[in-house]
Coordinates of C-alpha atoms and ligand atoms in Angstrom, one line a residue:
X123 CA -34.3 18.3 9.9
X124 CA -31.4 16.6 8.0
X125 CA -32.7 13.7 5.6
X126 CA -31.3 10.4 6.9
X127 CA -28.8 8.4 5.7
X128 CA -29.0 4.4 5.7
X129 CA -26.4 2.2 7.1
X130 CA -25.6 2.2 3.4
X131 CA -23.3 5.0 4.1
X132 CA -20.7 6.0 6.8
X133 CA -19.8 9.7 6.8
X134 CA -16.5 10.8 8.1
X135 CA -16.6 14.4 6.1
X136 CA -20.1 16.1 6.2
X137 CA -19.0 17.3 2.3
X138 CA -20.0 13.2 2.2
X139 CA -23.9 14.2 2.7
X140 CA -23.9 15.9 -0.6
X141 CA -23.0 13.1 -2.7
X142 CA -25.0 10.4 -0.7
X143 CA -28.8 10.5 -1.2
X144 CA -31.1 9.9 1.4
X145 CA -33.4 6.5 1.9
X146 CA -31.2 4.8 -0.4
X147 CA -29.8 1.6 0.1
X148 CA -26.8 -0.8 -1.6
X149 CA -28.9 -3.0 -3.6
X150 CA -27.4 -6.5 -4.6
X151 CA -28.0 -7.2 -8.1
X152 CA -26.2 -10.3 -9.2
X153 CA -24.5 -13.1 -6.8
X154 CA -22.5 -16.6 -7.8
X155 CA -19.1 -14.9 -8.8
X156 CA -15.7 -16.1 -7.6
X157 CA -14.1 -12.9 -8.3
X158 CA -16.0 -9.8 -9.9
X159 CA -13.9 -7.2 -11.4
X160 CA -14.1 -4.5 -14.3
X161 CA -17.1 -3.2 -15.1
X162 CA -18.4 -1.1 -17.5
X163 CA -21.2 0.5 -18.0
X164 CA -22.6 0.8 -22.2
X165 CA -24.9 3.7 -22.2
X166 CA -26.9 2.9 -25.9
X167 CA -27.6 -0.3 -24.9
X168 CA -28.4 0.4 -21.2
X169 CA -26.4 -3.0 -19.8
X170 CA -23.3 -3.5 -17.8
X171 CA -20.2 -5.6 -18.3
X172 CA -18.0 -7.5 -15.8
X173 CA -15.4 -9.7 -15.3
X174 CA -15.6 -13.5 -13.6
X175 CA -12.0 -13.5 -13.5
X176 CA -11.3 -17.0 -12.2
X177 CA -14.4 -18.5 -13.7
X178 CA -13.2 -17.0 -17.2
X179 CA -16.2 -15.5 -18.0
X180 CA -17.7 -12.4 -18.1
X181 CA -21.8 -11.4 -17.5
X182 CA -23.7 -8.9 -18.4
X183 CA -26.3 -7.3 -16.4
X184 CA -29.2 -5.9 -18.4
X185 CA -31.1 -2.5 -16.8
X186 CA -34.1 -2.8 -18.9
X187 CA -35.4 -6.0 -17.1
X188 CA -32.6 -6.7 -14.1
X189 CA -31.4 -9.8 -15.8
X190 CA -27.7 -11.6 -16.1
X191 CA -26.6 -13.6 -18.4
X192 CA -23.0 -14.7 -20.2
X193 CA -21.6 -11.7 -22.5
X194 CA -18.1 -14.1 -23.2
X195 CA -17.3 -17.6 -22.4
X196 CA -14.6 -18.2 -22.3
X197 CA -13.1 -15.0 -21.7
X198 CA -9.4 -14.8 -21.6
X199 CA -9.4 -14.6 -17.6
X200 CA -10.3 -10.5 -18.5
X201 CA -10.1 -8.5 -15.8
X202 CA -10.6 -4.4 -16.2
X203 CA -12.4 -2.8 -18.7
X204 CA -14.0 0.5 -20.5
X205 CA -15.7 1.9 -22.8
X206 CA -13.4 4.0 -25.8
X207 CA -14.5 7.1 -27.4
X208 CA -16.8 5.3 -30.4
X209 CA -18.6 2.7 -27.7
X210 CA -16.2 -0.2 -28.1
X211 CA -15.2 -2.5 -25.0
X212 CA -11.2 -2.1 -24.2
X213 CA -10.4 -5.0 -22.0
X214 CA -7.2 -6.3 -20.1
X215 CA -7.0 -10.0 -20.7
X216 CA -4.8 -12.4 -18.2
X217 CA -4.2 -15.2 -20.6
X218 CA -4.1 -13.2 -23.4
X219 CA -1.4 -11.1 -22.0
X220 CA -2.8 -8.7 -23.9
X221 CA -5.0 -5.9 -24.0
X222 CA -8.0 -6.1 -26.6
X223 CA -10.9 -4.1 -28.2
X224 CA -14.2 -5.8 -29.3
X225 CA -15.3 -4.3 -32.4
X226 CA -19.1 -2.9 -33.1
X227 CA -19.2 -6.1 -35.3
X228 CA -17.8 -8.7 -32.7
X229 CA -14.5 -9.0 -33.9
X230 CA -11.5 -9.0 -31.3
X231 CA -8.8 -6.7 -32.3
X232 CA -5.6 -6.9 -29.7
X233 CA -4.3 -3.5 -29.6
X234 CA -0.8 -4.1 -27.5
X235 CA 0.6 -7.9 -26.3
X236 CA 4.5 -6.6 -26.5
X237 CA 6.5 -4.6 -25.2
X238 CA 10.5 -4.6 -27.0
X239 CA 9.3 -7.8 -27.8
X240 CA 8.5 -9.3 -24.6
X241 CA 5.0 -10.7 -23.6
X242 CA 3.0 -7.8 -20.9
X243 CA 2.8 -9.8 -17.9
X244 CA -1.2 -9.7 -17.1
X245 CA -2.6 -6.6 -17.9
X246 CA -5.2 -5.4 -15.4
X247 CA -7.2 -2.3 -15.6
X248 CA -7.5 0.0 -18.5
X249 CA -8.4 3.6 -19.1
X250 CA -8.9 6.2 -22.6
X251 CA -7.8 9.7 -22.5
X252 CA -10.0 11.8 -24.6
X253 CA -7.2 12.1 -27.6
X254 CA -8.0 8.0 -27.9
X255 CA -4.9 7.0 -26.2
X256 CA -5.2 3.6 -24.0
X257 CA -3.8 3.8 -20.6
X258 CA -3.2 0.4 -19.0
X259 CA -1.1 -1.6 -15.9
X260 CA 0.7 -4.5 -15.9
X261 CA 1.1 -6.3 -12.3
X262 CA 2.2 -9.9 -12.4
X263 CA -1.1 -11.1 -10.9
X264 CA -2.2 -13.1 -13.9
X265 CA 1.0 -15.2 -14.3
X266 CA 1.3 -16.0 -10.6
X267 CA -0.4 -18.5 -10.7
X268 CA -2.8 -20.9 -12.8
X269 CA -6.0 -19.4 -10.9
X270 CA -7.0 -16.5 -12.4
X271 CA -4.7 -16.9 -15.7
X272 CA -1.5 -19.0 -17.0
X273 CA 1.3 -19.2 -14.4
X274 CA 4.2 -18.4 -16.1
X275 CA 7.3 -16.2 -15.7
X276 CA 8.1 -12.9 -16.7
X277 CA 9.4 -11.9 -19.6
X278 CA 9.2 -8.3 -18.9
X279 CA 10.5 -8.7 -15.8
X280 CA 9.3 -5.5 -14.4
X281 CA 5.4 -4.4 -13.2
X282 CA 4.7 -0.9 -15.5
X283 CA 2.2 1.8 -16.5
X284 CA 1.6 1.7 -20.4
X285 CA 0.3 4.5 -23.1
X286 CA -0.9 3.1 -26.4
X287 CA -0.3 6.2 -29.0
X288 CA -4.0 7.3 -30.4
X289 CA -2.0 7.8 -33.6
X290 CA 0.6 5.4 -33.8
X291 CA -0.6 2.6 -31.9
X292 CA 3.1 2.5 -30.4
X293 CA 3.5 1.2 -26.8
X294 CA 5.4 3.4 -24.7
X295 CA 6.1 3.1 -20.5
X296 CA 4.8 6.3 -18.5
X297 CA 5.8 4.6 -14.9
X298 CA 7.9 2.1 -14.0
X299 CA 8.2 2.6 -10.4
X300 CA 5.4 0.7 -9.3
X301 CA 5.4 -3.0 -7.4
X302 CA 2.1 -3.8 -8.4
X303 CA 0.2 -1.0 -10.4
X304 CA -3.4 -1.1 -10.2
X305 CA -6.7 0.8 -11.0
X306 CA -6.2 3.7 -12.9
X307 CA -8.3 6.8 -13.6
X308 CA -8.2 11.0 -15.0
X309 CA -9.1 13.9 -13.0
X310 CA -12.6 15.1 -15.2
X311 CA -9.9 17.5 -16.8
X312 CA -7.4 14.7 -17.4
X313 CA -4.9 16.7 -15.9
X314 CA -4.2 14.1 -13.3
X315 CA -4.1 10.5 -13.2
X316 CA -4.4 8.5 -10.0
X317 CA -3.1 4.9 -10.0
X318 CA -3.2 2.1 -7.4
X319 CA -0.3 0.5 -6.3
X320 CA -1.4 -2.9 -4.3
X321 CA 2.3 -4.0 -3.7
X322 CA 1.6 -4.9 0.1
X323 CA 0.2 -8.6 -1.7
X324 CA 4.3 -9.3 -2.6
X325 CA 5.9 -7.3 -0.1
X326 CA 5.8 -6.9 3.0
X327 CA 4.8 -3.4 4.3
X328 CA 4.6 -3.1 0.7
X329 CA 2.4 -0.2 -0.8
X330 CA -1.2 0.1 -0.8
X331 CA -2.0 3.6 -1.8
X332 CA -3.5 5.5 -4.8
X333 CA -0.6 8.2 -6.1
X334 CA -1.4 11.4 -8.2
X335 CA 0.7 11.9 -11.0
X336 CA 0.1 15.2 -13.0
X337 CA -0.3 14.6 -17.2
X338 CA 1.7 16.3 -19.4
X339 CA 0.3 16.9 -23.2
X340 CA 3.3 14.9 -24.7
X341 CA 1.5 12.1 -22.6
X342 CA 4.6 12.0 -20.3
X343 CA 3.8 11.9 -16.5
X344 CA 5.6 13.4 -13.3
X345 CA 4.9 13.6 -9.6
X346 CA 3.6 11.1 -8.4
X347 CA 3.0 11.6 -4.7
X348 CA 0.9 9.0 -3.0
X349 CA -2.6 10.7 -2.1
X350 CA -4.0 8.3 -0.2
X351 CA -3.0 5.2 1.9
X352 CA -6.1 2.3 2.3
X353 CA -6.8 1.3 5.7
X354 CA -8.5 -1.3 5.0
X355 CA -7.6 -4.5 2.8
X356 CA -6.2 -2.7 -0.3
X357 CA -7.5 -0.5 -3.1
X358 CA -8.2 -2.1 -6.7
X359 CA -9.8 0.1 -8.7
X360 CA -11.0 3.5 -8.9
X361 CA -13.5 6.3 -11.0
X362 CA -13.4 9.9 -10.4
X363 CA -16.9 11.6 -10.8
X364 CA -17.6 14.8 -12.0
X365 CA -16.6 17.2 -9.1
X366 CA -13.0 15.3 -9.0
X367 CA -13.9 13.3 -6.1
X368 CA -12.3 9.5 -5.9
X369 CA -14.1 6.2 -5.4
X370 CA -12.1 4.1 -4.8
X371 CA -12.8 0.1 -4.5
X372 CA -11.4 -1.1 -0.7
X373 CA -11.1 -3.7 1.9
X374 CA -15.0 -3.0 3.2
X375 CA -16.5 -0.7 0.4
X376 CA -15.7 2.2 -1.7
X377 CA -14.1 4.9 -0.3
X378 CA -14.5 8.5 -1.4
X379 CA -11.8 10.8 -1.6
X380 CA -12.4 14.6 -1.9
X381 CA -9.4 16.3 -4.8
X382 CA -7.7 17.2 -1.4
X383 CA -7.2 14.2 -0.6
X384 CA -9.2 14.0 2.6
X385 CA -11.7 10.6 3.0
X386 CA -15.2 11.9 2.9
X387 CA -16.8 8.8 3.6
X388 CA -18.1 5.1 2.3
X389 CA -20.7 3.2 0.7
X390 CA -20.4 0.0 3.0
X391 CA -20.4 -3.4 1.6
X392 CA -20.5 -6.9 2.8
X393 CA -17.7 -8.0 0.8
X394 CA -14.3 -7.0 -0.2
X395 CA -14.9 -4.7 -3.6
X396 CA -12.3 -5.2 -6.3
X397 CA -13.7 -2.3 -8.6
X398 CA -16.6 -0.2 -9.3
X399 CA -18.3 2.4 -12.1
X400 CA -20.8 4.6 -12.8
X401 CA -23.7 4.4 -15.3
X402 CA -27.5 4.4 -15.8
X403 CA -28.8 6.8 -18.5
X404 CA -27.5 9.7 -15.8
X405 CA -24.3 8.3 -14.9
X406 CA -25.3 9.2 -11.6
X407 CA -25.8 4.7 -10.4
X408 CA -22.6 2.8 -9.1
X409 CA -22.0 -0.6 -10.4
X410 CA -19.7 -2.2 -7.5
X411 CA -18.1 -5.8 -7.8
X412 CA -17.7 -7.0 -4.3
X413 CA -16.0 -10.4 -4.2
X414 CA -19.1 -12.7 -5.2
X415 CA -21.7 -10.1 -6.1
X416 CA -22.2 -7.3 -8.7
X417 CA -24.4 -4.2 -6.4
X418 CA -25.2 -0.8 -7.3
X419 CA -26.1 2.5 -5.7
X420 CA -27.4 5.8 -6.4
X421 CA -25.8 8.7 -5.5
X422 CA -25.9 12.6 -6.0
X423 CA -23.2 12.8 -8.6
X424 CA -21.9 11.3 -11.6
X425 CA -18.7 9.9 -13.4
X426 CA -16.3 12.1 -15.2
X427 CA -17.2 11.4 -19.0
Ligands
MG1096 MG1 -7.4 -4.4 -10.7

């Protein structure tokens, strides 16, 4: 007899039974939020970070006892982060404009605010590539208005995919044919890299899909076909786990996406989910900021890296 599933999980692919576990349950580990996004996981010291966006704050959520408390207030209006190569925090900051790295001593260092001169609009989400390069997007959502950052026009005047060079530290553009690019995230062989494009919040019928753009070793991209469309509320951010499967944050959960693209099922939650990631000392725990609350499940795989 099959073990049972809870109403944790809907399956709509039975590949989805392999990387659910039975008897588990979406646990809620943290609520009093207004908007929860970016989290990352540190693995030596065994806590989670995550944004507060509008409350400019972020919290940190401590797996040795289960307690939260403030990592950083105030906090630039951050939104995404990760975790680099040497254990640092990468973050996207709204009011910052900027994109920053917290040094093992506590220092800020901002590693890209420009580009030709011109202020990023509000970078959002943030990924590193495995030669140390910084992958980030720039929508317009922190400048829109004074709720989750400065209002305040463009200077750039465009919504962009960035590459900071590992070497150089030079900002270049690797897409520019975006509305509102989003969560971001590498194939386990880095090969590909999915990025959200949540477009349908300024136009209307405007995207709200993930595309799959292949990676060249120059850093350059090309393809990108949209792989998936959401159907329901929009995707924010994403992680790929170590089979190449994508979970992807969405209007009433996270959604998985097999590497061909077909939905294999979701972990259900309450609220709309803004962005999720794995850790635990296996990697094999999702950390999900739904709306309000931070929650967490365990599953049967883990995230890439
Ligand atoms: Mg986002």
């Amino acid at each position: 007899m099959a073990l049972e599933l809870t109403s944790s999980f809907a399956v709509l692919d039975a590949r989805f039974r392999k990387l659910a576990l039975p008897y588990i349950h979406v646990e809620k580990l943290y609520t009093g939020c207004r908007w929860a996004e970016g989290p990352a996981w540190f693995p030596a010291g065994r806590y989670l970070v995550w944004s507060d966006i509008p409350n400019d704050r972020m919290l940190r959520w401590d797996e040795t006892d289960g307690s939260v408390s403030v990592f950083r207030q105030p906090a630039l209006n951050s939104n995404g982060h990760t975790v680099d190569l040497q254990g640092r925090l990468v973050s996207c900051e709204h009011r910052s404009r900027s994109v920053s790295r917290t040094e093992h001593d506590g220092t800020r260092t901002v590693l890209a605010s420009h580009f030709e001169d011109k202020r990023f609009n509000s970078p959002n989400d943030v990924v590193v590539k495995s030669d140390g390069s910084v992958w980030f997007t720039d929508p317009s959502y922190g400048i829109d208005s004074d709720y989750e950052g400065d209002a305040s026009p463009s200077e750039i005047g465009a919504q962009r995919v960035y590459r900071i060079d590992p070497d150089s530290g030079v900002v270049g553009v690797v897409a520019s044919d975006f509305v509102q690019p989003n969560g971001l995230a590498f194939s386990p062989d880095e090969s590909l890299l999915y990025i959200v494009d949540t477009g349908a919040t300024h136009q209307i019928d405007g995207p709200h899909h993930v595309r799959c753009f292949r990676v060249a070793a120059n850093g350059s991209l090309s393809g990108g076909e949209v792989f998936a469309t959401c159907p329901v509320g929009l995707y924010d951010g994403l992680r790929v786990d170590v089979h190449g499967n994508l979970w992807l944050s969405a209007g009433d959960g996270v959604h998985c996406h097999a590497p061909d693209g077909a939905l294999l099922g979701k972990v259900l939650i309450p609220e709309a989910v803004a962005n999720l990631c794995f850790g635990g000392t296996k990697r094999n725990r999702m950390f999900i900021c739904g709306t309000t609350s931070l929650y967490a499940v365990y599953l049967n795989t883990r995230g890439a890296r």
